[in-house]
Amino acid sequence: MPLDFAIAPPSCALRSALQLKIDQKTKPLGALGQLETLALQIGLIQNSLTPSLNKPCIMVFAGDHGVAASGVSAYPQSVTAQMVANFLDGGAAISVFARQHDIELLIIDAGVNADLESHAALIDAKIGKGTRNFLTQPAMTEEQCLKALRTGADLVLKPYEKGCNCIGFGEMGIGNTSSAALLMHSLTALPLEHCVGRGTGLNDVQLRNKVSVLQQALIRHQEVSEPLAVLATFGGFEIAMMVGATLKAAELGMLIPVDGFIAGSAVLVASKLYPAALDYCVFSHESQEQGHRALLKHLNAKALLNLDLRLGEGSGIALAYPLLQSAVLFLNEMATFAEAGVDH
């Protein structure tokens, strides 16, 4: 499946100047810790000594998974459509947090297994009514996977053209931690048991069934190894759209705050296709979902927060957004030793 993104690492031309600007602030060297690293990264992405965060946006992609029929989730598949309605009504966690921080929230039907009512805040990009059950066949056809990738990429253009330079991607889809676990295992070679967690809150018996289902799926599809084939085999429409959206956002030079385990699995796929995409990503938090810590380690990523979240929806992005703001503000507004007349 051909993809054509032009993603280069951010320019390093200003690295020394940015580091000098950070070091001259009225503080001991390195005293702002990860905020200093974050300020440097944002400055490099924007190729600016005075970076800014403009019109931040979170896109929440919703899609259903055929593997839910195999009992891998504690919740029925109908919850996906019900939660989309909750997003649109403004009652979900991400709705609250996005309002709190004045972040634009866009809801996308990537492949919900229901006929959703039209709504001014809903983007209809449905590829199909849920993926197929990867226990018996690939979740997506090659054509569906490619369409989802391109759709996700295209959806980033509108916020970008409106001036957005900071965009994150959330998800909703019963069964999608199973997809994320298989994507992670297949693309990292980490043991499956390190990648699988309790998802929506499985008990021990349910967790054993989930692991068994995923083991059987791996046996059925054991010949699959190439990243796009892995995505088509085990992914979801919402995850594939997040992969395409991540690649387009990186191509456009946007800052990409990353949510939890599911969004992280999409970034993993994106990074296997275009390694430079990782340079544009900031990992907002470390999830309570078991595989997320191992995934972050594999990506050599250090999360900003650890709040034991396991919600998805882009909620971790919204909660971490004030830290992105603080990194930019201290770089732009904090006095230097010379300006403040402070000895050092």
Short mmCIF file of C-alpha atoms in Angstrom, two decimals:
data_model
loop_
_atom_site.label_atom_id
_atom_site.label_comp_id
_atom_site.label_asym_id
_atom_site.label_seq_id
_atom_site.Cartn_x
_atom_site.Cartn_y
_atom_site.Cartn_z
CA MET A 1 0.00 0.00 0.00
CA PRO A 2 1.80 3.15 -1.16
CA LEU A 3 2.00 6.13 1.18
CA ASP A 4 3.49 9.46 0.23
CA PHE A 5 4.33 11.67 3.20
CA ALA A 6 7.31 14.02 3.27
CA ILE A 7 8.43 13.95 6.90
CA ALA A 8 11.84 15.29 7.83
CA PRO A 9 13.21 15.78 11.35
CA PRO A 10 12.79 19.31 12.71
CA SER A 11 15.60 21.70 11.82
CA CYS A 12 18.45 21.81 14.34
CA ALA A 13 19.67 25.23 13.15
CA LEU A 14 18.39 26.95 16.30
CA ARG A 15 19.31 24.22 18.81
CA SER A 16 22.30 26.07 20.30
CA ALA A 17 20.44 29.39 20.41
CA LEU A 18 17.39 27.79 22.03
CA GLN A 19 19.50 26.00 24.62
CA LEU A 20 21.36 29.23 25.41
CA LYS A 21 18.06 31.07 25.82
CA ILE A 22 16.80 28.37 28.20
CA ASP A 23 20.05 28.37 30.19
CA GLN A 24 20.05 32.16 30.61
CA LYS A 25 16.72 32.21 32.42
CA THR A 26 16.74 33.09 36.13
CA LYS A 27 17.12 29.55 37.45
CA PRO A 28 19.83 26.98 38.02
CA LEU A 29 20.79 25.03 34.90
CA GLY A 30 18.21 22.33 34.22
CA ALA A 31 16.03 23.37 37.17
CA LEU A 32 12.81 23.23 35.16
CA GLY A 33 13.49 19.63 34.20
CA GLN A 34 11.21 18.21 31.53
CA LEU A 35 9.78 21.66 30.81
CA GLU A 36 13.18 22.66 29.46
CA THR A 37 13.32 19.61 27.20
CA LEU A 38 9.78 20.39 26.07
CA ALA A 39 10.56 24.04 25.33
CA LEU A 40 13.56 22.98 23.27
CA GLN A 41 11.51 20.43 21.33
CA ILE A 42 8.70 22.89 20.57
CA GLY A 43 11.20 25.54 19.51
CA LEU A 44 12.89 23.08 17.15
CA ILE A 45 9.58 21.91 15.69
CA GLN A 46 8.53 25.48 14.99
CA ASN A 47 12.08 26.57 14.09
CA SER A 48 11.60 29.57 16.36
CA LEU A 49 13.16 31.15 19.43
CA THR A 50 9.68 32.37 20.37
CA PRO A 51 7.35 29.41 19.74
CA SER A 52 3.62 29.62 20.37
CA LEU A 53 0.65 27.30 20.69
CA ASN A 54 -2.16 28.35 18.39
CA LYS A 55 -5.73 27.05 18.23
CA PRO A 56 -5.08 23.65 19.83
CA CYS A 57 -7.30 20.83 18.68
CA ILE A 58 -8.13 17.27 19.72
CA MET A 59 -9.72 14.91 17.22
CA VAL A 60 -11.51 11.90 18.71
CA PHE A 61 -11.88 8.99 16.29
CA ALA A 62 -14.57 6.41 17.07
CA GLY A 63 -14.76 2.94 15.57
CA ASP A 64 -15.92 -0.56 16.43
CA HIS A 65 -13.95 -3.80 16.39
CA GLY A 66 -15.20 -7.17 15.24
CA VAL A 67 -13.11 -8.93 17.90
CA ALA A 68 -15.47 -7.53 20.54
CA ALA A 69 -17.74 -10.47 19.65
CA SER A 70 -15.10 -12.77 21.16
CA GLY A 71 -15.54 -11.35 24.64
CA VAL A 72 -12.37 -9.29 24.95
CA SER A 73 -14.10 -6.32 26.62
CA ALA A 74 -16.11 -5.87 29.80
CA TYR A 75 -18.50 -3.58 27.90
CA PRO A 76 -20.81 -4.33 24.96
CA GLN A 77 -20.04 -2.85 21.55
CA SER A 78 -23.11 -0.63 21.79
CA VAL A 79 -21.18 1.57 24.23
CA THR A 80 -19.12 3.03 21.37
CA ALA A 81 -22.13 4.71 19.76
CA GLN A 82 -23.49 5.73 23.16
CA MET A 83 -20.21 7.41 24.06
CA VAL A 84 -20.13 9.26 20.74
CA ALA A 85 -23.51 10.71 21.71
CA ASN A 86 -22.03 11.65 25.07
CA PHE A 87 -19.13 13.44 23.36
CA LEU A 88 -21.55 15.36 21.17
CA ASP A 89 -23.68 16.30 24.17
CA GLY A 90 -20.59 17.62 25.95
CA GLY A 91 -20.83 15.18 28.84
CA ALA A 92 -17.67 13.07 28.46
CA ALA A 93 -14.41 13.63 30.32
CA ILE A 94 -12.70 14.90 27.18
CA SER A 95 -15.60 17.28 26.60
CA VAL A 96 -15.10 18.77 30.07
CA PHE A 97 -11.31 18.99 29.85
CA ALA A 98 -11.33 20.44 26.33
CA ARG A 99 -13.74 23.17 27.46
CA GLN A 100 -11.57 23.83 30.50
CA HIS A 101 -8.50 24.53 28.39
CA ASP A 102 -10.24 26.07 25.36
CA ILE A 103 -9.21 23.22 23.05
CA GLU A 104 -11.26 22.61 19.93
CA LEU A 105 -12.84 19.15 20.04
CA LEU A 106 -13.77 17.30 16.85
CA ILE A 107 -15.58 13.95 16.88
CA ILE A 108 -15.10 11.61 13.91
CA ASP A 109 -17.15 8.52 13.07
CA ALA A 110 -14.37 6.36 11.65
CA GLY A 111 -16.37 3.15 11.73
CA VAL A 112 -18.99 2.92 14.46
CA ASN A 113 -21.28 -0.09 14.15
CA ALA A 114 -24.43 2.02 14.17
CA ASP A 115 -26.28 4.60 12.10
CA LEU A 116 -25.42 7.80 13.95
CA GLU A 117 -27.71 10.78 13.75
CA SER A 118 -26.23 13.77 11.97
CA HIS A 119 -24.85 16.43 14.29
CA ALA A 120 -23.07 19.70 13.64
CA ALA A 121 -20.11 18.53 15.72
CA LEU A 122 -19.86 15.06 14.15
CA ILE A 123 -17.65 14.35 11.13
CA ASP A 124 -18.95 11.37 9.17
CA ALA A 125 -15.91 9.54 7.82
CA LYS A 126 -17.24 6.01 8.31
CA ILE A 127 -15.24 3.36 6.47
CA GLY A 128 -17.66 0.62 7.51
CA LYS A 129 -19.74 -0.54 10.44
CA GLY A 130 -16.84 -1.83 12.46
CA THR A 131 -13.93 -4.00 11.43
CA ARG A 132 -14.10 -7.76 10.97
CA ASN A 133 -13.09 -10.13 13.76
CA PHE A 134 -9.35 -10.67 13.38
CA LEU A 135 -9.72 -13.99 15.15
CA THR A 136 -10.99 -15.38 11.85
CA GLN A 137 -9.82 -12.93 9.15
CA PRO A 138 -7.93 -9.64 8.76
CA ALA A 139 -9.75 -6.78 10.45
CA MET A 140 -9.56 -4.62 7.33
CA THR A 141 -8.99 -5.10 3.65
CA GLU A 142 -5.94 -3.40 2.22
CA GLU A 143 -8.22 -0.87 0.51
CA GLN A 144 -10.08 -0.06 3.74
CA CYS A 145 -6.83 0.42 5.63
CA LEU A 146 -5.42 2.75 3.01
CA LYS A 147 -8.68 4.71 2.86
CA ALA A 148 -8.66 5.13 6.65
CA LEU A 149 -5.06 6.34 6.59
CA ARG A 150 -5.77 8.89 3.87
CA THR A 151 -8.98 10.03 5.54
CA GLY A 152 -7.17 10.66 8.82
CA ALA A 153 -4.51 12.63 7.00
CA ASP A 154 -7.06 14.72 5.12
CA LEU A 155 -8.96 15.56 8.30
CA VAL A 156 -5.90 17.28 9.77
CA LEU A 157 -5.81 19.82 6.96
CA LYS A 158 -8.85 21.84 8.07
CA PRO A 159 -7.59 22.65 11.60
CA TYR A 160 -4.15 23.36 10.15
CA GLU A 161 -5.55 25.76 7.59
CA LYS A 162 -7.44 27.54 10.40
CA GLY A 163 -4.13 28.17 12.19
CA CYS A 164 -3.84 25.16 14.49
CA ASN A 165 -0.24 24.15 15.20
CA CYS A 166 -0.87 21.74 18.09
CA ILE A 167 -3.10 18.73 17.46
CA GLY A 168 -3.75 15.53 19.38
CA PHE A 169 -5.74 12.40 18.64
CA GLY A 170 -8.08 10.48 20.93
CA GLU A 171 -10.21 7.41 20.34
CA MET A 172 -13.28 5.50 21.38
CA GLY A 173 -13.87 1.89 20.40
CA ILE A 174 -14.86 -1.13 22.44
CA GLY A 175 -12.18 -3.77 21.89
CA ASN A 176 -9.43 -1.44 20.80
CA THR A 177 -6.98 -2.32 23.57
CA SER A 178 -6.88 -5.78 21.97
CA SER A 179 -5.94 -4.22 18.64
CA ALA A 180 -3.33 -2.03 20.31
CA ALA A 181 -1.80 -5.02 22.13
CA LEU A 182 -1.41 -6.99 18.90
CA LEU A 183 -0.02 -4.01 17.02
CA MET A 184 2.50 -3.50 19.81
CA HIS A 185 3.51 -7.15 20.02
CA SER A 186 3.80 -7.53 16.25
CA LEU A 187 5.88 -4.38 15.73
CA THR A 188 8.13 -4.55 18.82
CA ALA A 189 8.59 -8.32 19.32
CA LEU A 190 7.85 -7.81 23.01
CA PRO A 191 6.11 -10.81 24.62
CA LEU A 192 2.34 -10.69 24.22
CA GLU A 193 1.80 -10.92 27.96
CA HIS A 194 3.70 -7.64 28.35
CA CYS A 195 1.37 -5.94 25.87
CA VAL A 196 -2.05 -7.10 27.08
CA GLY A 197 -3.91 -5.39 29.92
CA ARG A 198 -7.34 -5.23 31.49
CA GLY A 199 -8.68 -2.59 29.13
CA THR A 200 -12.09 -1.47 30.33
CA GLY A 201 -11.64 -3.36 33.61
CA LEU A 202 -11.60 -7.10 32.93
CA ASN A 203 -11.58 -9.53 35.82
CA ASP A 204 -9.04 -12.37 35.91
CA VAL A 205 -11.24 -14.83 34.01
CA GLN A 206 -12.04 -12.27 31.32
CA LEU A 207 -8.38 -11.32 31.03
CA ARG A 208 -7.38 -14.94 30.48
CA ASN A 209 -9.97 -15.18 27.70
CA LYS A 210 -8.65 -11.98 26.13
CA VAL A 211 -5.09 -13.31 26.12
CA SER A 212 -6.29 -16.62 24.66
CA VAL A 213 -8.18 -14.87 21.85
CA LEU A 214 -5.17 -12.75 20.98
CA GLN A 215 -2.84 -15.77 21.01
CA GLN A 216 -5.16 -17.57 18.61
CA ALA A 217 -5.27 -14.52 16.33
CA LEU A 218 -1.48 -14.39 16.23
CA ILE A 219 -1.31 -18.04 15.23
CA ARG A 220 -3.81 -17.46 12.43
CA HIS A 221 -1.92 -14.45 11.10
CA GLN A 222 1.62 -15.49 12.01
CA GLU A 223 3.00 -14.61 8.56
CA VAL A 224 2.08 -10.91 8.91
CA SER A 225 5.00 -8.63 9.81
CA GLU A 226 5.14 -5.53 7.56
CA PRO A 227 3.73 -2.46 9.41
CA LEU A 228 0.83 -1.67 7.07
CA ALA A 229 -0.13 -5.33 6.84
CA VAL A 230 -0.05 -5.58 10.63
CA LEU A 231 -2.29 -2.50 10.85
CA ALA A 232 -4.78 -3.92 8.34
CA THR A 233 -4.81 -7.30 10.09
CA PHE A 234 -5.17 -6.25 13.71
CA GLY A 235 -6.05 -2.55 13.72
CA GLY A 236 -9.27 -0.60 13.78
CA PHE A 237 -10.61 2.10 11.53
CA GLU A 238 -10.08 4.66 14.29
CA ILE A 239 -6.48 3.54 14.87
CA ALA A 240 -5.67 3.62 11.16
CA MET A 241 -7.10 7.12 10.90
CA MET A 242 -4.93 8.19 13.84
CA VAL A 243 -1.88 6.81 12.04
CA GLY A 244 -2.68 8.85 8.94
CA ALA A 245 -3.48 11.93 11.02
CA THR A 246 -0.20 11.63 12.92
CA LEU A 247 1.80 11.36 9.71
CA LYS A 248 0.08 14.36 8.13
CA ALA A 249 0.47 16.48 11.28
CA ALA A 250 4.18 15.65 11.37
CA GLU A 251 4.51 16.48 7.68
CA LEU A 252 2.90 19.86 8.39
CA GLY A 253 5.29 20.56 11.27
CA MET A 254 2.62 20.48 13.97
CA LEU A 255 3.22 19.61 17.61
CA ILE A 256 1.51 16.28 18.38
CA PRO A 257 0.66 15.60 22.03
CA VAL A 258 -0.05 11.87 22.33
CA ASP A 259 -2.66 10.29 24.59
CA GLY A 260 -2.44 6.80 26.07
CA PHE A 261 -2.07 3.18 24.98
CA ILE A 262 -4.32 3.16 21.91
CA ALA A 263 -3.00 6.45 20.57
CA GLY A 264 0.49 5.24 21.40
CA SER A 265 -0.03 2.14 19.26
CA ALA A 266 -1.01 4.40 16.35
CA VAL A 267 2.19 6.42 16.88
CA LEU A 268 4.13 3.15 16.94
CA VAL A 269 2.77 2.21 13.51
CA ALA A 270 3.44 5.73 12.22
CA SER A 271 7.03 5.60 13.50
CA LYS A 272 7.66 2.25 11.81
CA LEU A 273 6.57 3.86 8.54
CA TYR A 274 8.27 7.23 9.03
CA PRO A 275 10.69 7.32 12.02
CA ALA A 276 10.97 11.12 11.92
CA ALA A 277 7.30 11.41 12.93
CA LEU A 278 8.36 10.71 16.52
CA ASP A 279 10.26 14.01 16.66
CA TYR A 280 6.93 15.86 16.56
CA CYS A 281 5.33 13.85 19.37
CA VAL A 282 5.05 14.69 23.06
CA PHE A 283 3.76 11.87 25.23
CA SER A 284 1.22 13.35 27.62
CA HIS A 285 0.97 10.59 30.23
CA GLU A 286 1.80 7.04 31.20
CA SER A 287 -1.38 4.98 31.26
CA GLN A 288 -2.39 2.42 33.85
CA GLU A 289 -2.85 -0.04 30.96
CA GLN A 290 -0.06 -2.58 31.39
CA GLY A 291 1.47 -2.35 27.93
CA HIS A 292 1.80 1.41 27.86
CA ARG A 293 4.90 1.67 30.01
CA ALA A 294 6.68 -0.92 27.86
CA LEU A 295 5.54 0.88 24.73
CA LEU A 296 6.89 4.21 25.97
CA LYS A 297 10.20 2.53 26.79
CA HIS A 298 10.34 1.02 23.31
CA LEU A 299 9.73 4.45 21.79
CA ASN A 300 12.36 5.98 24.11
CA ALA A 301 9.67 8.37 25.33
CA LYS A 302 9.22 9.99 28.73
CA ALA A 303 5.65 10.90 29.59
CA LEU A 304 4.77 14.24 31.19
CA LEU A 305 2.21 12.85 33.66
CA ASN A 306 1.45 9.64 35.52
CA LEU A 307 -2.10 9.83 36.86
CA ASP A 308 -3.07 6.15 36.46
CA LEU A 309 -5.41 7.10 33.61
CA ARG A 310 -6.93 4.43 31.38
CA LEU A 311 -9.76 6.30 29.73
CA GLY A 312 -8.59 7.26 26.25
CA GLU A 313 -10.68 9.88 24.43
CA GLY A 314 -7.64 12.17 24.30
CA SER A 315 -8.20 12.96 27.98
CA GLY A 316 -4.50 12.79 28.85
CA ILE A 317 -3.72 15.31 26.11
CA ALA A 318 -6.10 17.88 27.53
CA LEU A 319 -4.79 17.37 31.06
CA ALA A 320 -1.17 17.80 29.95
CA TYR A 321 -1.84 20.80 27.71
CA PRO A 322 -1.11 23.38 30.47
CA LEU A 323 2.41 21.92 30.69
CA LEU A 324 2.91 22.63 26.99
CA GLN A 325 1.72 26.17 27.63
CA SER A 326 4.09 26.55 30.58
CA ALA A 327 7.06 25.38 28.51
CA VAL A 328 6.35 27.97 25.84
CA LEU A 329 5.58 30.76 28.33
CA PHE A 330 8.73 30.35 30.41
CA LEU A 331 10.81 30.40 27.24
CA ASN A 332 9.12 33.57 26.01
CA GLU A 333 8.40 35.50 29.21
CA MET A 334 10.77 34.43 31.99
CA ALA A 335 13.53 36.98 32.65
CA THR A 336 17.17 36.26 31.98
CA PHE A 337 19.84 36.85 34.61
CA ALA A 338 20.93 39.97 32.74
CA GLU A 339 17.39 41.36 32.45
CA ALA A 340 16.64 40.77 36.13
CA GLY A 341 20.04 41.90 37.39
CA VAL A 342 20.58 38.58 39.17
CA ASP A 343 24.11 37.29 39.68
CA HIS A 344 24.95 33.82 38.48
#
